[in-house]
Amino acid sequence: MKRIFPALLAILLIAALALPTAAEQASPAPEISAEAAYVVNLDTGLVVYEKNSETSMTAASLTKLMTMILLLENYQDQLDTVTLTAPSYIYDLIWEQTRDASTADIRRGETHTLRSLLYAMELPSANEAAYIVADYLGGGSMENFIAMMNDEAARIGCTGTVFTDPCGLDPGNQTTARDAYLLLRVAMGYDAFVQAAGSSSYQMPAAASHEQPYTILSTNKMITNTGYYRSYTQGGKTGSLENWMNFAGWHTQDGETYISVVLHSPKTDEDPRPALTETATLMDWAFSAYTVAPALDTTQPITELPIAYSTQTDTVMIYPASDMQTLLPREGGADLTEKTFHVPERLTAPIEQGDVVGTVTLTIEGQHIGTVDLLAGSTVERNQVLYTLSRVGEFFSSTYFKVVVILTMIAAGICIFLWVVAMLLTISRAGDSNHRKH
């Protein structure tokens, strides 16, 4: 997976604001306890599940997605060559908020590569790693780095996101399910993130306070051999504060890929990782309810149109230019699509096979799928005699001809009137002349 240029990606992601929703077209979606959720099929851009996706909520460690994005945006080619030393003051900032913050056991004064810090932020959601990176990118100022975070969020199209620290410990960090989708989509544009997010463990190197390398583990148990495991889950980021959990991940099965976001899924004694459980529920349903399939058959005519000025045929078969690969319910599929044609009442010869003669718009129960060009299925030559007679007939029945006739009649009437007046004047003058002679 190659990195997508941020500016181009931002444009594509902003377009997600207007993505159509397909959730009502298949088997009913499951009920979940999470306060918000958002599931998007990446192959088509269709949203298959949405719940309070524009409502801002505490981001928790999903905040680290932005810290990782800024790290990779600036140093993706230097992850193994740039090393950072953990400054002492960042631990005071973390402890001011909580003594239970997740860490990768990176201690004061230890030096690590940017790659190790990336894995530390991603796998155990290490808060000290996020602060080390923020200190470096912000030039020693947390305020500078937080401003960078918020500027970047606005640039990629986040509308309900505010960052107040680089790791998510502060409940002032806010995001929406849709914005978290955008953040993960941007992060997935970097190979290093995809590799880290798909790893269940990573070996941290020996450092000043660690004589031997040690292993850190991922909090994303959907990719590890646990009860939460799903083979289709490729990676993701967890986050939690208090008694709820967030998760944003991506999933691939049978060549189809989704991004899912679940926010504020409530923890219970029976389930300490409810966002993973509810993500699995949503994705099991999405993969079973939908499939990417052609909505049209390019080998079969979609409609038939009459054609004028030809003695070869009275009609032309019309074919779709594309099969419109889209997300369809597994049950019903293309049969559920509604077609709205935008074509002329008739075609006029000559016409070549493959000429675009109109479009057809596809919807499923009112939800827009897309628009496809319609092509003529055959070549039809013009009959010149029919065309000439038609043009002559059209001329004599045209408004232009009618106007000319009316104006001609008016002109003739005026001429006759003037001639009559002139004759009357002549007769009158002749009468006056005769009268004077007598």
GROMACS .gro file of C-alpha atoms in nm:
model
  438
    1MET     CA    1   0.000   0.000   0.000
    2LYS     CA    2   0.158   0.322  -0.110
    3ARG     CA    3   0.120   0.650   0.070
    4ILE     CA    4  -0.153   0.867  -0.076
    5PHE     CA    5  -0.059   1.232  -0.106
    6PRO     CA    6  -0.229   1.414   0.182
    7ALA     CA    7  -0.381   1.693  -0.028
    8LEU     CA    8  -0.542   1.452  -0.274
    9LEU     CA    9  -0.654   1.227   0.006
   10ALA     CA   10  -0.810   1.517   0.190
   11ILE     CA   11  -1.025   1.596  -0.114
   12LEU     CA   12  -1.136   1.235  -0.138
   13LEU     CA   13  -1.215   1.216   0.230
   14ILE     CA   14  -1.416   1.537   0.237
   15ALA     CA   15  -1.632   1.381  -0.030
   16ALA     CA   16  -1.730   1.121   0.229
   17LEU     CA   17  -1.961   1.381   0.381
   18ALA     CA   18  -2.204   1.315   0.098
   19LEU     CA   19  -2.175   0.938   0.078
   20PRO     CA   20  -2.507   0.760   0.032
   21THR     CA   21  -2.631   0.514   0.294
   22ALA     CA   22  -2.719   0.157   0.197
   23ALA     CA   23  -2.809   0.037   0.547
   24GLU     CA   24  -3.182   0.017   0.484
   25GLN     CA   25  -3.147  -0.201   0.177
   26ALA     CA   26  -3.050  -0.538   0.330
   27SER     CA   27  -3.135  -0.748   0.632
   28PRO     CA   28  -3.196  -0.532   0.940
   29ALA     CA   29  -2.883  -0.407   1.113
   30PRO     CA   30  -2.811  -0.540   1.462
   31GLU     CA   31  -2.877  -0.332   1.770
   32ILE     CA   32  -2.564  -0.218   1.954
   33SER     CA   33  -2.511  -0.040   2.284
   34ALA     CA   34  -2.239   0.195   2.161
   35GLU     CA   35  -2.342   0.560   2.156
   36ALA     CA   36  -2.214   0.608   1.800
   37ALA     CA   37  -2.097   0.398   1.507
   38TYR     CA   38  -2.006   0.428   1.139
   39VAL     CA   39  -1.933   0.152   0.886
   40VAL     CA   40  -1.820   0.231   0.531
   41ASN     CA   41  -1.752  -0.004   0.240
   42LEU     CA   42  -1.425   0.123   0.090
   43ASP     CA   43  -1.478  -0.045  -0.247
   44THR     CA   44  -1.785   0.165  -0.323
   45GLY     CA   45  -1.781   0.447  -0.068
   46LEU     CA   46  -2.124   0.341   0.059
   47VAL     CA   47  -2.213   0.378   0.426
   48VAL     CA   48  -2.382   0.060   0.546
   49TYR     CA   49  -2.432   0.156   0.912
   50GLU     CA   50  -2.464   0.487   1.089
   51LYS     CA   51  -2.556   0.580   1.445
   52ASN     CA   52  -2.502   0.933   1.579
   53SER     CA   53  -2.202   0.959   1.346
   54GLU     CA   54  -2.189   1.341   1.362
   55THR     CA   55  -2.212   1.364   1.742
   56SER     CA   56  -1.887   1.472   1.914
   57MET     CA   57  -1.771   1.238   2.191
   58THR     CA   58  -1.458   1.188   2.399
   59ALA     CA   59  -1.193   1.045   2.168
   60ALA     CA   60  -0.970   0.879   2.429
   61SER     CA   61  -0.673   0.705   2.261
   62LEU     CA   62  -0.818   0.745   1.912
   63THR     CA   63  -0.643   1.080   1.959
   64LYS     CA   64  -0.316   0.896   1.892
   65LEU     CA   65  -0.428   0.841   1.532
   66MET     CA   66  -0.358   1.209   1.470
   67THR     CA   67  -0.024   1.198   1.652
   68MET     CA   68   0.079   0.903   1.433
   69ILE     CA   69  -0.045   1.078   1.118
   70LEU     CA   70   0.170   1.385   1.191
   71LEU     CA   71   0.470   1.166   1.272
   72LEU     CA   72   0.439   0.975   0.943
   73GLU     CA   73   0.358   1.282   0.738
   74ASN     CA   74   0.687   1.437   0.841
   75TYR     CA   75   0.919   1.140   0.900
   76GLN     CA   76   0.788   0.833   0.720
   77ASP     CA   77   1.127   0.783   0.548
   78GLN     CA   78   1.329   0.837   0.866
   79LEU     CA   79   1.160   0.604   1.113
   80ASP     CA   80   1.475   0.402   1.171
   81THR     CA   81   1.730   0.684   1.153
   82VAL     CA   82   1.578   0.948   1.383
   83THR     CA   83   1.594   0.873   1.756
   84LEU     CA   84   1.428   1.063   2.041
   85THR     CA   85   1.510   1.076   2.410
   86ALA     CA   86   1.221   1.084   2.657
   87PRO     CA   87   1.220   1.422   2.837
   88SER     CA   88   1.140   1.416   3.209
   89TYR     CA   89   0.862   1.677   3.203
   90ILE     CA   90   0.625   1.469   2.993
   91TYR     CA   91   0.580   1.219   3.277
   92ASP     CA   92   0.460   1.498   3.502
   93LEU     CA   93   0.201   1.591   3.236
   94ILE     CA   94   0.079   1.232   3.220
   95TRP     CA   95   0.063   1.184   3.597
   96GLU     CA   96  -0.127   1.507   3.639
   97GLN     CA   97  -0.412   1.335   3.457
   98THR     CA   98  -0.392   0.976   3.584
   99ARG     CA   99  -0.162   0.721   3.746
  100ASP     CA  100  -0.319   0.441   3.538
  101ALA     CA  101  -0.218   0.561   3.193
  102SER     CA  102  -0.125   0.288   2.944
  103THR     CA  103   0.247   0.284   2.863
  104ALA     CA  104   0.514   0.090   2.679
  105ASP     CA  105   0.741   0.122   2.984
  106ILE     CA  106   0.956   0.386   2.814
  107ARG     CA  107   1.140   0.553   3.102
  108ARG     CA  108   1.288   0.898   3.153
  109GLY     CA  109   1.603   0.952   2.949
  110GLU     CA  110   1.559   0.642   2.731
  111THR     CA  111   1.622   0.681   2.360
  112HIS     CA  112   1.413   0.509   2.092
  113THR     CA  113   1.370   0.526   1.717
  114LEU     CA  114   1.059   0.682   1.567
  115ARG     CA  115   0.952   0.334   1.454
  116SER     CA  116   0.962   0.200   1.808
  117LEU     CA  117   0.761   0.501   1.926
  118LEU     CA  118   0.508   0.441   1.647
  119TYR     CA  119   0.459   0.080   1.755
  120ALA     CA  120   0.440   0.188   2.117
  121MET     CA  121   0.160   0.434   2.038
  122GLU     CA  122  -0.028   0.179   1.829
  123LEU     CA  123   0.002  -0.150   2.015
  124PRO     CA  124  -0.025  -0.085   2.391
  125SER     CA  125  -0.148   0.271   2.325
  126ALA     CA  126   0.151   0.415   2.510
  127ASN     CA  127   0.085   0.768   2.631
  128GLU     CA  128   0.449   0.849   2.701
  129ALA     CA  129   0.536   0.760   2.341
  130ALA     CA  130   0.275   1.006   2.215
  131TYR     CA  131   0.416   1.280   2.439
  132ILE     CA  132   0.775   1.210   2.326
  133VAL     CA  133   0.671   1.246   1.962
  134ALA     CA  134   0.465   1.557   2.036
  135ASP     CA  135   0.753   1.722   2.218
  136TYR     CA  136   0.980   1.664   1.919
  137LEU     CA  137   0.738   1.769   1.645
  138GLY     CA  138   0.619   2.067   1.847
  139GLY     CA  139   0.971   2.195   1.902
  140GLY     CA  140   0.947   2.140   2.275
  141SER     CA  141   0.601   2.301   2.298
  142MET     CA  142   0.285   2.095   2.355
  143GLU     CA  143   0.079   2.397   2.255
  144ASN     CA  144   0.249   2.406   1.915
  145PHE     CA  145   0.186   2.037   1.857
  146ILE     CA  146  -0.179   2.054   1.962
  147ALA     CA  147  -0.227   2.343   1.718
  148MET     CA  148  -0.074   2.121   1.447
  149MET     CA  149  -0.319   1.846   1.538
  150ASN     CA  150  -0.622   2.070   1.510
  151ASP     CA  151  -0.503   2.228   1.186
  152GLU     CA  152  -0.453   1.885   1.033
  153ALA     CA  153  -0.796   1.768   1.148
  154ALA     CA  154  -0.958   2.064   0.976
  155ARG     CA  155  -0.754   2.006   0.662
  156ILE     CA  156  -0.871   1.649   0.616
  157GLY     CA  157  -1.235   1.740   0.673
  158CYS     CA  158  -1.305   1.665   1.039
  159THR     CA  159  -1.598   1.879   1.151
  160GLY     CA  160  -1.655   1.761   1.508
  161THR     CA  161  -1.301   1.701   1.630
  162VAL     CA  162  -1.097   1.899   1.883
  163PHE     CA  163  -0.764   1.791   2.030
  164THR     CA  164  -0.631   1.907   2.366
  165ASP     CA  165  -0.339   1.668   2.419
  166PRO     CA  166  -0.138   1.427   2.201
  167CYS     CA  167  -0.256   1.102   2.359
  168GLY     CA  168  -0.623   1.122   2.462
  169LEU     CA  169  -0.597   1.123   2.841
  170ASP     CA  170  -0.774   1.459   2.857
  171PRO     CA  171  -1.151   1.415   2.808
  172GLY     CA  172  -1.140   1.744   2.618
  173ASN     CA  173  -1.021   1.547   2.314
  174GLN     CA  174  -1.338   1.512   2.108
  175THR     CA  175  -1.423   1.340   1.782
  176THR     CA  176  -1.717   1.191   1.591
  177ALA     CA  177  -1.758   0.846   1.441
  178ARG     CA  178  -1.735   0.994   1.093
  179ASP     CA  179  -1.425   1.196   1.181
  180ALA     CA  180  -1.258   0.888   1.332
  181TYR     CA  181  -1.325   0.714   0.999
  182LEU     CA  182  -1.147   0.999   0.821
  183LEU     CA  183  -0.850   0.981   1.060
  184LEU     CA  184  -0.810   0.608   1.016
  185ARG     CA  185  -0.847   0.639   0.639
  186VAL     CA  186  -0.561   0.891   0.629
  187ALA     CA  187  -0.342   0.680   0.859
  188MET     CA  188  -0.398   0.377   0.633
  189GLY     CA  189  -0.228   0.570   0.355
  190TYR     CA  190   0.108   0.499   0.525
  191ASP     CA  191   0.270   0.155   0.499
  192ALA     CA  192   0.432   0.187   0.841
  193PHE     CA  193   0.098   0.245   1.010
  194VAL     CA  194  -0.067  -0.047   0.833
  195GLN     CA  195   0.218  -0.275   0.941
  196ALA     CA  196   0.210  -0.154   1.301
  197ALA     CA  197  -0.170  -0.166   1.331
  198GLY     CA  198  -0.174  -0.519   1.194
  199SER     CA  199   0.087  -0.647   1.442
  200SER     CA  200  -0.013  -0.827   1.758
  201SER     CA  201   0.328  -0.768   1.923
  202TYR     CA  202   0.656  -0.582   1.882
  203GLN     CA  203   0.997  -0.615   2.043
  204MET     CA  204   1.119  -0.293   2.198
  205PRO     CA  205   1.499  -0.269   2.192
  206ALA     CA  206   1.716  -0.255   2.498
  207ALA     CA  207   1.753   0.098   2.634
  208ALA     CA  208   1.913   0.280   2.929
  209SER     CA  209   1.678   0.131   3.186
  210HIS     CA  210   1.616  -0.195   2.997
  211GLU     CA  211   1.917  -0.422   2.969
  212GLN     CA  212   1.730  -0.661   2.740
  213PRO     CA  213   1.474  -0.614   2.463
  214TYR     CA  214   1.116  -0.661   2.576
  215THR     CA  215   0.784  -0.730   2.406
  216ILE     CA  216   0.481  -0.502   2.389
  217LEU     CA  217   0.135  -0.637   2.297
  218SER     CA  218  -0.155  -0.493   2.099
  219THR     CA  219  -0.475  -0.387   2.272
  220ASN     CA  220  -0.660  -0.481   1.952
  221LYS     CA  221  -0.759  -0.835   2.043
  222MET     CA  222  -0.953  -0.880   1.717
  223ILE     CA  223  -0.619  -0.967   1.552
  224THR     CA  224  -0.492  -1.197   1.828
  225ASN     CA  225  -0.588  -1.549   1.929
  226THR     CA  226  -0.859  -1.451   2.176
  227GLY     CA  227  -1.236  -1.468   2.197
  228TYR     CA  228  -1.252  -1.135   2.013
  229TYR     CA  229  -1.058  -1.263   1.711
  230ARG     CA  230  -1.198  -1.213   1.360
  231SER     CA  231  -0.995  -1.329   1.062
  232TYR     CA  232  -1.123  -1.040   0.852
  233THR     CA  233  -0.987  -0.769   1.085
  234GLN     CA  234  -0.662  -0.630   0.949
  235GLY     CA  235  -0.585  -0.365   1.209
  236GLY     CA  236  -0.725  -0.080   1.413
  237LYS     CA  237  -0.691   0.145   1.716
  238THR     CA  238  -0.855   0.111   2.056
  239GLY     CA  239  -0.924   0.376   2.315
  240SER     CA  240  -1.104   0.391   2.647
  241LEU     CA  241  -1.166   0.610   2.948
  242GLU     CA  242  -1.385   0.547   3.249
  243ASN     CA  243  -1.636   0.271   3.174
  244TRP     CA  244  -1.656   0.271   2.794
  245MET     CA  245  -1.440   0.179   2.495
  246ASN     CA  246  -1.376   0.308   2.140
  247PHE     CA  247  -1.246   0.118   1.841
  248ALA     CA  248  -1.169   0.213   1.480
  249GLY     CA  249  -1.054  -0.065   1.249
  250TRP     CA  250  -1.053  -0.200   0.896
  251HIS     CA  251  -1.166  -0.541   0.776
  252THR     CA  252  -1.123  -0.739   0.453
  253GLN     CA  253  -1.304  -1.053   0.340
  254ASP     CA  254  -1.341  -1.202  -0.009
  255GLY     CA  255  -1.172  -0.895  -0.155
  256GLU     CA  256  -1.414  -0.649   0.007
  257THR     CA  257  -1.293  -0.394   0.262
  258TYR     CA  258  -1.471  -0.189   0.528
  259ILE     CA  259  -1.371   0.068   0.787
  260SER     CA  260  -1.569   0.054   1.111
  261VAL     CA  261  -1.588   0.292   1.404
  262VAL     CA  262  -1.758   0.223   1.738
  263LEU     CA  263  -1.760   0.495   2.005
  264HIS     CA  264  -1.845   0.473   2.375
  265SER     CA  265  -1.943   0.111   2.394
  266PRO     CA  266  -2.021   0.049   2.765
  267LYS     CA  267  -1.801  -0.193   2.956
  268THR     CA  268  -1.952  -0.468   3.169
  269ASP     CA  269  -1.816  -0.724   3.413
  270GLU     CA  270  -1.868  -0.988   3.146
  271ASP     CA  271  -1.708  -0.787   2.864
  272PRO     CA  272  -1.417  -0.552   2.935
  273ARG     CA  273  -1.366  -0.485   2.560
  274PRO     CA  274  -1.720  -0.418   2.436
  275ALA     CA  275  -1.618  -0.207   2.136
  276LEU     CA  276  -1.446  -0.512   1.990
  277THR     CA  277  -1.751  -0.729   2.053
  278GLU     CA  278  -1.986  -0.478   1.893
  279THR     CA  279  -1.749  -0.424   1.600
  280ALA     CA  280  -1.755  -0.799   1.537
  281THR     CA  281  -2.136  -0.794   1.553
  282LEU     CA  282  -2.156  -0.514   1.297
  283MET     CA  283  -1.898  -0.663   1.064
  284ASP     CA  284  -2.042  -1.016   1.077
  285TRP     CA  285  -2.371  -0.860   0.969
  286ALA     CA  286  -2.218  -0.637   0.700
  287PHE     CA  287  -2.026  -0.919   0.533
  288SER     CA  288  -2.330  -1.148   0.541
  289ALA     CA  289  -2.581  -0.882   0.427
  290TYR     CA  290  -2.390  -0.715   0.142
  291THR     CA  291  -2.168  -0.798  -0.151
  292VAL     CA  292  -1.995  -0.592  -0.419
  293ALA     CA  293  -2.159  -0.701  -0.744
  294PRO     CA  294  -2.261  -0.561  -1.085
  295ALA     CA  295  -2.591  -0.377  -1.084
  296LEU     CA  296  -2.614  -0.391  -1.465
  297ASP     CA  297  -2.533  -0.640  -1.741
  298THR     CA  298  -2.337  -0.480  -2.026
  299THR     CA  299  -2.415  -0.778  -2.253
  300GLN     CA  300  -2.792  -0.727  -2.238
  301PRO     CA  301  -2.992  -0.428  -2.371
  302ILE     CA  302  -3.131  -0.213  -2.093
  303THR     CA  303  -3.394  -0.040  -2.308
  304GLU     CA  304  -3.499   0.024  -2.671
  305LEU     CA  305  -3.544   0.361  -2.843
  306PRO     CA  306  -3.720   0.453  -3.170
  307ILE     CA  307  -3.504   0.600  -3.447
  308ALA     CA  308  -3.599   0.840  -3.726
  309TYR     CA  309  -3.474   0.886  -4.086
  310SER     CA  310  -3.392   0.517  -4.138
  311THR     CA  311  -3.535   0.235  -4.344
  312GLN     CA  312  -3.306  -0.021  -4.178
  313THR     CA  313  -3.489  -0.039  -3.848
  314ASP     CA  314  -3.748   0.140  -3.640
  315THR     CA  315  -3.570   0.097  -3.306
  316VAL     CA  316  -3.217   0.066  -3.160
  317MET     CA  317  -3.120  -0.150  -2.863
  318ILE     CA  318  -2.947   0.050  -2.588
  319TYR     CA  319  -2.676  -0.097  -2.362
  320PRO     CA  320  -2.517   0.030  -2.037
  321ALA     CA  321  -2.155   0.146  -2.075
  322SER     CA  322  -2.059   0.001  -1.735
  323ASP     CA  323  -2.182  -0.283  -1.517
  324MET     CA  324  -2.179  -0.042  -1.219
  325GLN     CA  325  -1.997  -0.250  -0.960
  326THR     CA  326  -2.158  -0.145  -0.635
  327LEU     CA  327  -2.258  -0.267  -0.293
  328LEU     CA  328  -2.579  -0.467  -0.316
  329PRO     CA  329  -2.782  -0.672  -0.073
  330ARG     CA  330  -2.693  -1.039  -0.106
  331GLU     CA  331  -3.064  -1.117  -0.123
  332GLY     CA  332  -3.237  -0.946  -0.414
  333GLY     CA  333  -2.924  -0.780  -0.546
  334ALA     CA  334  -2.962  -0.608  -0.881
  335ASP     CA  335  -3.334  -0.689  -0.892
  336LEU     CA  336  -3.388  -0.425  -0.623
  337THR     CA  337  -3.240  -0.145  -0.832
  338GLU     CA  338  -3.470   0.119  -0.977
  339LYS     CA  339  -3.372   0.274  -1.310
  340THR     CA  340  -3.440   0.633  -1.415
  341PHE     CA  341  -3.363   0.697  -1.782
  342HIS     CA  342  -3.242   1.028  -1.921
  343VAL     CA  343  -3.280   0.975  -2.297
  344PRO     CA  344  -3.445   1.156  -2.592
  345GLU     CA  345  -3.791   1.053  -2.710
  346ARG     CA  346  -3.628   0.918  -3.025
  347LEU     CA  347  -3.288   0.888  -3.189
  348THR     CA  348  -3.203   1.027  -3.532
  349ALA     CA  349  -2.997   0.848  -3.793
  350PRO     CA  350  -2.711   0.833  -3.869
  351ILE     CA  351  -2.583   0.679  -3.545
  352GLU     CA  352  -2.275   0.469  -3.476
  353GLN     CA  353  -2.256   0.166  -3.252
  354GLY     CA  354  -2.117   0.280  -2.916
  355ASP     CA  355  -2.243   0.640  -2.941
  356VAL     CA  356  -2.358   0.779  -2.606
  357VAL     CA  357  -2.732   0.839  -2.637
  358GLY     CA  358  -2.825   0.910  -2.273
  359THR     CA  359  -2.778   0.799  -1.913
  360VAL     CA  360  -2.950   0.584  -1.657
  361THR     CA  361  -2.948   0.657  -1.283
  362LEU     CA  362  -2.970   0.366  -1.040
  363THR     CA  363  -3.129   0.379  -0.695
  364ILE     CA  364  -3.230   0.125  -0.433
  365GLU     CA  365  -3.538   0.231  -0.240
  366GLY     CA  366  -3.457   0.594  -0.306
  367GLN     CA  367  -3.085   0.569  -0.223
  368HIS     CA  368  -2.865   0.688  -0.511
  369ILE     CA  369  -2.614   0.431  -0.640
  370GLY     CA  370  -2.476   0.600  -0.948
  371THR     CA  371  -2.527   0.708  -1.310
  372VAL     CA  372  -2.409   0.520  -1.619
  373ASP     CA  373  -2.387   0.624  -1.985
  374LEU     CA  374  -2.613   0.446  -2.233
  375LEU     CA  375  -2.470   0.334  -2.568
  376ALA     CA  376  -2.628   0.260  -2.906
  377GLY     CA  377  -2.609  -0.112  -2.975
  378SER     CA  378  -2.584  -0.087  -3.354
  379THR     CA  379  -2.492   0.141  -3.644
  380VAL     CA  380  -2.788   0.286  -3.837
  381GLU     CA  381  -2.746   0.474  -4.166
  382ARG     CA  382  -2.957   0.773  -4.262
  383ASN     CA  383  -3.207   0.750  -4.552
  384GLN     CA  384  -3.150   1.082  -4.730
  385VAL     CA  385  -3.495   1.090  -4.895
  386LEU     CA  386  -3.672   1.047  -4.562
  387TYR     CA  387  -3.444   1.303  -4.406
  388THR     CA  388  -3.503   1.560  -4.683
  389LEU     CA  389  -3.881   1.511  -4.678
  390SER     CA  390  -3.878   1.540  -4.302
  391ARG     CA  391  -3.673   1.858  -4.309
  392VAL     CA  392  -3.905   2.009  -4.574
  393GLY     CA  393  -4.206   1.911  -4.367
  394GLU     CA  394  -4.045   2.050  -4.057
  395PHE     CA  395  -3.976   2.375  -4.239
  396PHE     CA  396  -4.336   2.419  -4.352
  397SER     CA  397  -4.464   2.332  -4.006
  398SER     CA  398  -4.208   2.542  -3.825
  399THR     CA  399  -4.282   2.859  -3.638
  400TYR     CA  400  -4.033   3.038  -3.862
  401PHE     CA  401  -4.232   2.947  -4.174
  402LYS     CA  402  -4.558   3.047  -4.008
  403VAL     CA  403  -4.412   3.383  -3.910
  404VAL     CA  404  -4.285   3.439  -4.266
  405VAL     CA  405  -4.628   3.356  -4.409
  406ILE     CA  406  -4.804   3.590  -4.167
  407LEU     CA  407  -4.558   3.871  -4.236
  408THR     CA  408  -4.597   3.813  -4.610
  409MET     CA  409  -4.974   3.827  -4.578
  410ILE     CA  410  -4.951   4.144  -4.374
  411ALA     CA  411  -4.716   4.297  -4.631
  412ALA     CA  412  -4.948   4.194  -4.916
  413GLY     CA  413  -5.244   4.340  -4.730
  414ILE     CA  414  -5.060   4.666  -4.681
  415CYS     CA  415  -4.966   4.672  -5.050
  416ILE     CA  416  -5.327   4.610  -5.155
  417PHE     CA  417  -5.447   4.876  -4.915
  418LEU     CA  418  -5.198   5.127  -5.049
  419TRP     CA  419  -5.291   5.035  -5.409
  420VAL     CA  420  -5.659   5.084  -5.334
  421VAL     CA  421  -5.588   5.417  -5.169
  422ALA     CA  422  -5.377   5.522  -5.465
  423MET     CA  423  -5.653   5.421  -5.709
  424LEU     CA  424  -5.913   5.611  -5.510
  425LEU     CA  425  -5.692   5.918  -5.509
  426THR     CA  426  -5.642   5.888  -5.886
  427ILE     CA  427  -6.016   5.853  -5.949
  428SER     CA  428  -6.084   6.143  -5.718
  429ARG     CA  429  -5.835   6.366  -5.900
  430ALA     CA  430  -5.980   6.265  -6.238
  431GLY     CA  431  -6.327   6.357  -6.119
  432ASP     CA  432  -6.210   6.694  -5.996
  433SER     CA  433  -6.043   6.762  -6.334
  434ASN     CA  434  -6.359   6.684  -6.529
  435HIS     CA  435  -6.566   6.900  -6.300
  436ARG     CA  436  -6.337   7.197  -6.358
  437LYS     CA  437  -6.362   7.156  -6.736
  438HIS     CA  438  -6.738   7.185  -6.724
   0.00000   0.00000   0.00000
